[in-house]
Tab-separated table of C-alpha atoms in Angstrom:
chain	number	residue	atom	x	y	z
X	266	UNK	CA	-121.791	-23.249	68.050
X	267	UNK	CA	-118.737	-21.679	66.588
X	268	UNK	CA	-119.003	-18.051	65.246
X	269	UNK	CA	-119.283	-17.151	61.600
X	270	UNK	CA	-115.816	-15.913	60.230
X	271	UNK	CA	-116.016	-12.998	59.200
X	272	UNK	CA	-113.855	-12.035	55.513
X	273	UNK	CA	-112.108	-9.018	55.526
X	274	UNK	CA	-111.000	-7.650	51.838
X	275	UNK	CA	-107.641	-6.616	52.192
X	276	UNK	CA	-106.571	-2.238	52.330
X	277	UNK	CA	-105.294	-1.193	49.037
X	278	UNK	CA	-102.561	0.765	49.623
X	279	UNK	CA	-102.380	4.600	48.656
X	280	UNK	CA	-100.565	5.198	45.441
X	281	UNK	CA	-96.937	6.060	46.439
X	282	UNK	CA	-96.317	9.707	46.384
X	283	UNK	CA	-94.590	11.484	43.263
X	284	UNK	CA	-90.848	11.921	44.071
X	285	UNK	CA	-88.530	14.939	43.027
X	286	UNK	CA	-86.855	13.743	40.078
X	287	UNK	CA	-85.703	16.832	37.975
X	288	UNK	CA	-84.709	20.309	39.509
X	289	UNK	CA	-84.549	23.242	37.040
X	290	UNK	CA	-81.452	25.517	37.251
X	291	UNK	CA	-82.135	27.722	34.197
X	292	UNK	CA	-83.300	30.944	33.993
X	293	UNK	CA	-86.324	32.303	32.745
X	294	UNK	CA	-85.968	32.790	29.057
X	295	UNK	CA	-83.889	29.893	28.344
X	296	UNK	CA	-87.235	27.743	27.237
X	297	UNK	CA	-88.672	26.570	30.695
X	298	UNK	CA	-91.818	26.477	29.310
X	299	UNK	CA	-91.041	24.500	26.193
X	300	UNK	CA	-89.144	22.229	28.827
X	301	UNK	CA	-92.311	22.097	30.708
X	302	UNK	CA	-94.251	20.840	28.066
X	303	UNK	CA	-91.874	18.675	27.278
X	304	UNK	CA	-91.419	17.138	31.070
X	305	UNK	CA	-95.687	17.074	30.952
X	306	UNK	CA	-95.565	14.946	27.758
X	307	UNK	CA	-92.609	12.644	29.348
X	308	UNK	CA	-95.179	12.387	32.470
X	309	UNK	CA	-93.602	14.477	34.879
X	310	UNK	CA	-95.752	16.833	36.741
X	311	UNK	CA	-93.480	19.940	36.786
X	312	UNK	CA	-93.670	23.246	38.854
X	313	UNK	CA	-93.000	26.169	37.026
X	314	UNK	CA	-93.484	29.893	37.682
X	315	UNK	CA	-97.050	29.784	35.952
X	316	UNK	CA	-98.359	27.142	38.634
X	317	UNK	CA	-96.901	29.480	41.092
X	318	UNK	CA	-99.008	32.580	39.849
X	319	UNK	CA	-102.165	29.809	39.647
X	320	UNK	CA	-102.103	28.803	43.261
X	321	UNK	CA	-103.149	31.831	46.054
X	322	UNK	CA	-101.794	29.593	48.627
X	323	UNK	CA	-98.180	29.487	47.096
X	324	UNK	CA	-98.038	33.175	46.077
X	325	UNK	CA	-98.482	33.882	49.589
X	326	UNK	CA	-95.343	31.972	50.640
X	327	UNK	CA	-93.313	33.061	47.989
X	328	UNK	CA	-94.179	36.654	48.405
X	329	UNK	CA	-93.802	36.533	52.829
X	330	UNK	CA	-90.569	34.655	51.473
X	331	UNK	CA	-89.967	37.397	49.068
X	332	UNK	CA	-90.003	40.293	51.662
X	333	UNK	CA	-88.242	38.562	54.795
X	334	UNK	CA	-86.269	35.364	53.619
X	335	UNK	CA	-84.536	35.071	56.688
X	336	UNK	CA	-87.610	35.074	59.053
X	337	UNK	CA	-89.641	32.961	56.519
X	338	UNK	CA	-87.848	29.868	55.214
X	339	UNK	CA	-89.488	28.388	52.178
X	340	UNK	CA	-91.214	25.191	52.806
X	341	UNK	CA	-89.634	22.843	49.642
X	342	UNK	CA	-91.563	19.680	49.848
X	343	UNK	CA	-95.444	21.469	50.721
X	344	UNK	CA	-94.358	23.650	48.028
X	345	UNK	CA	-93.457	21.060	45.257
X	346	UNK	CA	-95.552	18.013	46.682
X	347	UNK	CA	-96.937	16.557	43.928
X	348	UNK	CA	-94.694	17.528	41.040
X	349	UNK	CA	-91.626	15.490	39.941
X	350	UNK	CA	-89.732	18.837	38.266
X	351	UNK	CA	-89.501	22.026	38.873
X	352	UNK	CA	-88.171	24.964	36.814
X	353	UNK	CA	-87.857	28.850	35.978
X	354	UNK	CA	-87.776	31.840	38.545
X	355	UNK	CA	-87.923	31.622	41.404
X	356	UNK	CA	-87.097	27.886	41.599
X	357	UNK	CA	-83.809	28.005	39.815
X	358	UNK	CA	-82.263	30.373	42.418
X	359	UNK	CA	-82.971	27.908	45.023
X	360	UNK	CA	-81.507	24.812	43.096
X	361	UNK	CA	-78.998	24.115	46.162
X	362	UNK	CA	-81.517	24.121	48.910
X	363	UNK	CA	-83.511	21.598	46.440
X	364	UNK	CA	-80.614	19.800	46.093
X	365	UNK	CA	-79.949	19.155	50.018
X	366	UNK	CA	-83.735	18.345	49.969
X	367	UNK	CA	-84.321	15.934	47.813
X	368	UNK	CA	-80.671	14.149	47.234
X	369	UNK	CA	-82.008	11.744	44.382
X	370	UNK	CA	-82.616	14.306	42.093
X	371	UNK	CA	-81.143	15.399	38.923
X	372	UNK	CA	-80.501	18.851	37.615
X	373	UNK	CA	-81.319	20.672	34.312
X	374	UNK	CA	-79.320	23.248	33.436
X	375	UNK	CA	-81.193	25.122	30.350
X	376	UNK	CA	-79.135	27.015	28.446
X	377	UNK	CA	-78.740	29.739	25.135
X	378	UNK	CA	-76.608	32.577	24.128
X	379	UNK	CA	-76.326	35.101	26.980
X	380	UNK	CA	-76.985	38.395	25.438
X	381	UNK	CA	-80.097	36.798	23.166
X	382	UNK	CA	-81.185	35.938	27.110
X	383	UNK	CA	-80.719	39.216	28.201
X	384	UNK	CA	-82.678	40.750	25.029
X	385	UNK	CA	-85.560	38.507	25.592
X	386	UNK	CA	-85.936	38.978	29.113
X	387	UNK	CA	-85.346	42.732	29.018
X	388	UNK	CA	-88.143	42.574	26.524
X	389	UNK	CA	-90.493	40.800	28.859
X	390	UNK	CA	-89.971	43.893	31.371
X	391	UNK	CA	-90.374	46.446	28.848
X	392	UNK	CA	-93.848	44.640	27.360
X	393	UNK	CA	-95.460	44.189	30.553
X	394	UNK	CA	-94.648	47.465	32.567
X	395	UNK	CA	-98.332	48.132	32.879
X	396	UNK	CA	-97.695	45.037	35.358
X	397	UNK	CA	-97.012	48.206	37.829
X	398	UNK	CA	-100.126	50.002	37.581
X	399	UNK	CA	-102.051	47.083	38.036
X	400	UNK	CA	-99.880	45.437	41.104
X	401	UNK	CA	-101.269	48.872	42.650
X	402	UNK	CA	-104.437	47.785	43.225
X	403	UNK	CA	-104.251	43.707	42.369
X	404	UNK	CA	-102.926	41.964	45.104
X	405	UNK	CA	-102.338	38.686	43.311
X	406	UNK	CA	-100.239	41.130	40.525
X	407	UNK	CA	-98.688	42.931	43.412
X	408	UNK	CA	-97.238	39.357	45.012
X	409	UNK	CA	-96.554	38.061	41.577
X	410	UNK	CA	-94.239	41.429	41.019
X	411	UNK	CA	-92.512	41.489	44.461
X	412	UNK	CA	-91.917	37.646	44.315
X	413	UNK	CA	-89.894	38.107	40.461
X	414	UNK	CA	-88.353	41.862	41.323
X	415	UNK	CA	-86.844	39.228	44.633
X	416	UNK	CA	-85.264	36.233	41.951
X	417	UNK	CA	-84.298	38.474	39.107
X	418	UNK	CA	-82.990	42.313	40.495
X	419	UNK	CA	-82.398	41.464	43.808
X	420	UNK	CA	-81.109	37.859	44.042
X	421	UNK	CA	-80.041	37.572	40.902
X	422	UNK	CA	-78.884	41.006	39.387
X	423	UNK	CA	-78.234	42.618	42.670
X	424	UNK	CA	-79.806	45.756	41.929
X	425	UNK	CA	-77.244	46.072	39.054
X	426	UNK	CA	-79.493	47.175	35.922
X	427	UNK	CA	-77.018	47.814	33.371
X	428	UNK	CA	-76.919	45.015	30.028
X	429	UNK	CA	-73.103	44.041	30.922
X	430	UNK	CA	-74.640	43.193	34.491
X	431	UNK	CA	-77.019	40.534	33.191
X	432	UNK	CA	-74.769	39.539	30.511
X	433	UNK	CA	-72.368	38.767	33.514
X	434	UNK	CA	-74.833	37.126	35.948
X	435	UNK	CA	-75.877	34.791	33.845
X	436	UNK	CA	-72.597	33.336	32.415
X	437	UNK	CA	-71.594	33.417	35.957
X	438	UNK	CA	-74.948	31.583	37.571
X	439	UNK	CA	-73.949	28.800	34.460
X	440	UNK	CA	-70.436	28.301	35.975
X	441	UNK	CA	-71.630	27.935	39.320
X	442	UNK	CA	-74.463	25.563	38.633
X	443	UNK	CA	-71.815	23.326	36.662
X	444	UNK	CA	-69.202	23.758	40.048
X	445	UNK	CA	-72.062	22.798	41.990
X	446	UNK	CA	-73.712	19.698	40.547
X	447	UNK	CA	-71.817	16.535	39.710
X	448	UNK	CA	-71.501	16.288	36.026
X	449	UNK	CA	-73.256	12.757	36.087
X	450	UNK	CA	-76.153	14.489	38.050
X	451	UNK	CA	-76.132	17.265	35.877
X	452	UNK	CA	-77.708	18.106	31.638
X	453	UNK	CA	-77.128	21.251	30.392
X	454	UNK	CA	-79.507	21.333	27.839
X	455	UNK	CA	-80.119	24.000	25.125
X	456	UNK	CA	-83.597	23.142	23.664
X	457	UNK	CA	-83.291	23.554	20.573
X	458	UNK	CA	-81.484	20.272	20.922
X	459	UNK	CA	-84.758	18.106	21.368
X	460	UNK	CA	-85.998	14.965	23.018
X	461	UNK	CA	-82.528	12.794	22.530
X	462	UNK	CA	-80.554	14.044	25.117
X	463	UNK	CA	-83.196	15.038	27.560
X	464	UNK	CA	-84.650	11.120	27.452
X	465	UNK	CA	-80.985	10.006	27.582
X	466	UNK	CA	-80.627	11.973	30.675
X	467	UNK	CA	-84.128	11.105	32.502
X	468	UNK	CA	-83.426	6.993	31.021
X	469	UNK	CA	-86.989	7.372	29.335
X	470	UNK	CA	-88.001	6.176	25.614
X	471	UNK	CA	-88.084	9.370	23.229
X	472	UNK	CA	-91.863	10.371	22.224
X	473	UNK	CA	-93.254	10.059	18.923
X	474	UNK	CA	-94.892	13.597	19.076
X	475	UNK	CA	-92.147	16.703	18.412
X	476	UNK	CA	-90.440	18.773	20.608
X	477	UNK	CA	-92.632	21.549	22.194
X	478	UNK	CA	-91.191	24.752	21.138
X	479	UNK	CA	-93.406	27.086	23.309
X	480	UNK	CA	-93.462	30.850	24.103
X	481	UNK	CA	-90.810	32.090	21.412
X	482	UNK	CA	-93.032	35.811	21.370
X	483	UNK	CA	-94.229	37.121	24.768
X	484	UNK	CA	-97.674	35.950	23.980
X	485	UNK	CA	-97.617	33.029	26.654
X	486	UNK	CA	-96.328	35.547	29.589
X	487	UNK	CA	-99.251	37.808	28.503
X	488	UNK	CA	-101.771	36.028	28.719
X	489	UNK	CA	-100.594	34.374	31.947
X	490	UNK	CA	-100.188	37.548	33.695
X	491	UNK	CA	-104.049	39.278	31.890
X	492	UNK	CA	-105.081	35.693	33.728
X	493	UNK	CA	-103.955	36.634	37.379
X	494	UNK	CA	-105.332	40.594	36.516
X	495	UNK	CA	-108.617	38.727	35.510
X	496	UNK	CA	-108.667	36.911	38.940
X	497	UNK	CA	-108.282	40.138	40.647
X	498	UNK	CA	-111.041	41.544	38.785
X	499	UNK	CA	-113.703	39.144	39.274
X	500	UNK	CA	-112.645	39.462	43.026
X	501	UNK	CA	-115.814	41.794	44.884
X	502	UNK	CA	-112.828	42.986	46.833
X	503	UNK	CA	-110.485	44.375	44.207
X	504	UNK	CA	-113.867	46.989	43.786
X	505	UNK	CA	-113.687	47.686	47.352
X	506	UNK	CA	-110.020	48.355	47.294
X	507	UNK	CA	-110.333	50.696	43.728
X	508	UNK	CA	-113.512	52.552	45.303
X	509	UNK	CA	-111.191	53.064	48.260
X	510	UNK	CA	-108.453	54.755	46.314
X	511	UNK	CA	-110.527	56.764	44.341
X	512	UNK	CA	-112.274	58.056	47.000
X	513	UNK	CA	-109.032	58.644	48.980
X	514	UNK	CA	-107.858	60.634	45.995
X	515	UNK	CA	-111.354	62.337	45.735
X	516	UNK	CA	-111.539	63.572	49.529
X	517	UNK	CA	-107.558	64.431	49.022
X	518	UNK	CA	-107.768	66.322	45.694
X	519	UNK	CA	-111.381	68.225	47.392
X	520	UNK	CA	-109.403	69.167	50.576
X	521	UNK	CA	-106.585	70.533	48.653
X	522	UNK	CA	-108.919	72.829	46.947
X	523	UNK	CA	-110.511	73.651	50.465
X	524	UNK	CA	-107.277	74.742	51.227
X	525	UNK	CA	-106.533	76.552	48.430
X	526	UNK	CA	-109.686	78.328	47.464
């Protein structure tokens, strides 16, 4: 007798894979994070320098990256797999290597007045300089530090600390980003300017809900870094590495005495 047939339901297929759509060539301090928010709300997942301090497994590249770029090249697409933008340090130093690796996408330059940029961000580094003391004993803080000392003072500033310096980098990093990027590929986008020309740009209908204005005090980079310190400190081994400084100081300070006495 002839066999049964046997019905096979066809595979679904896997949901395609998000693409790179938007790469971020602003600096920190030009309203990445409001532009985040805004890219979330449009329904772009988007990489930003808080996701990067949020994920162990990407501080770790960023900071090998960090202290040998040459003998660790950064891994783009493992990196940003997942998200369709990406923005803010260190991403925005790196928007030509994004460009080369993912062709399709656009760029975003965000934008404000340069010295009200270098007031804010100079502000950021004079607020959290207790950073320091904890990046001596956090080692989340520590690669967080050593990953933005490499975009900002070395890559960007080149070890040049003086106001005219970042005045000068930054109106300069805008006029290569515009030399760089075809102007059809390219927005530069001040956001204060709102959802019109950032849906123009992205061909996307414009939201009912307003314009995220985000982080205008320091109070979002606070918290985000006391987040990472938490981590550290609900980590059994940040103990182990504070009880071994303090006892390394102990035995040092009691042999001095030795010594002395």
């Amino acid at each position: 007798p002839p066999r049964p047939r046997i019905a096979f339901e066809p595979r679904s297929r896997p949901p395609p894979r998000p693409e790179m759509k938007l790469i971020g060539a602003g600096f920190s301090r030009t309203g990445t994070i409001s532009l985040q928010e805004a890219l979330i709300t449009l329904g772009l997942p988007c990489y930003h320098f808080f996701e990067l301090m949020s994920k162990d497994a990407d501080l770790d590249i960023w900071y090998k990256y960090s202290l040998d770029p040459a003998g660790s090249p950064l891994p783009y697409k493992a990196l940003l797999e997942g998200y369709e933008a990406c923005l803010d340090f260190p991403i925005c130093v790196h928007y030509r290597e994004l460009m080369e690796e993912f062709p399709d996408a656009k760029v975003i330059l965000t934008v404000r007045d340069a010295e009200k940029w270098r007031d804010s961000l100079a502000k950021i580094f004079r607020t959290c300089g207790w950073v320091i003391v904890f990046a001596l004993v956090c080692p989340r803080m520590l690669k967080v530090l050593v990953i933005g000392v490499r975009a900002s003072f070395v890559d960007t500033f080149k070890m040049h600390l003086d106001r005219a310096n970042w005045i000068e980098a930054f109106n300069r990093h805008v006029a290569e980003v515009k030399a760089a990027v075809p102007p059809e590929q390219l927005l530069v986008f001040d956001v204060r300017e709102g959802w019109e020309p950032l849906c123009k740009f992205l061909e996307c209908p414009v939201p009912d809900a307003a314009f995220p204005h985000k982080n205008k005090g320091m109070s979002a980079v606070q918290r985000k870094i006391l987040t990472v310190v938490w981590r550290d400190l609900t980590d059994v081994r940040f103990w182990l590495r504070l009880a071994l400084v303090v006892g390394s100081i102990v035995a040092l300070v009691y042999a001095s005495m030795n010594l002395v006495f």
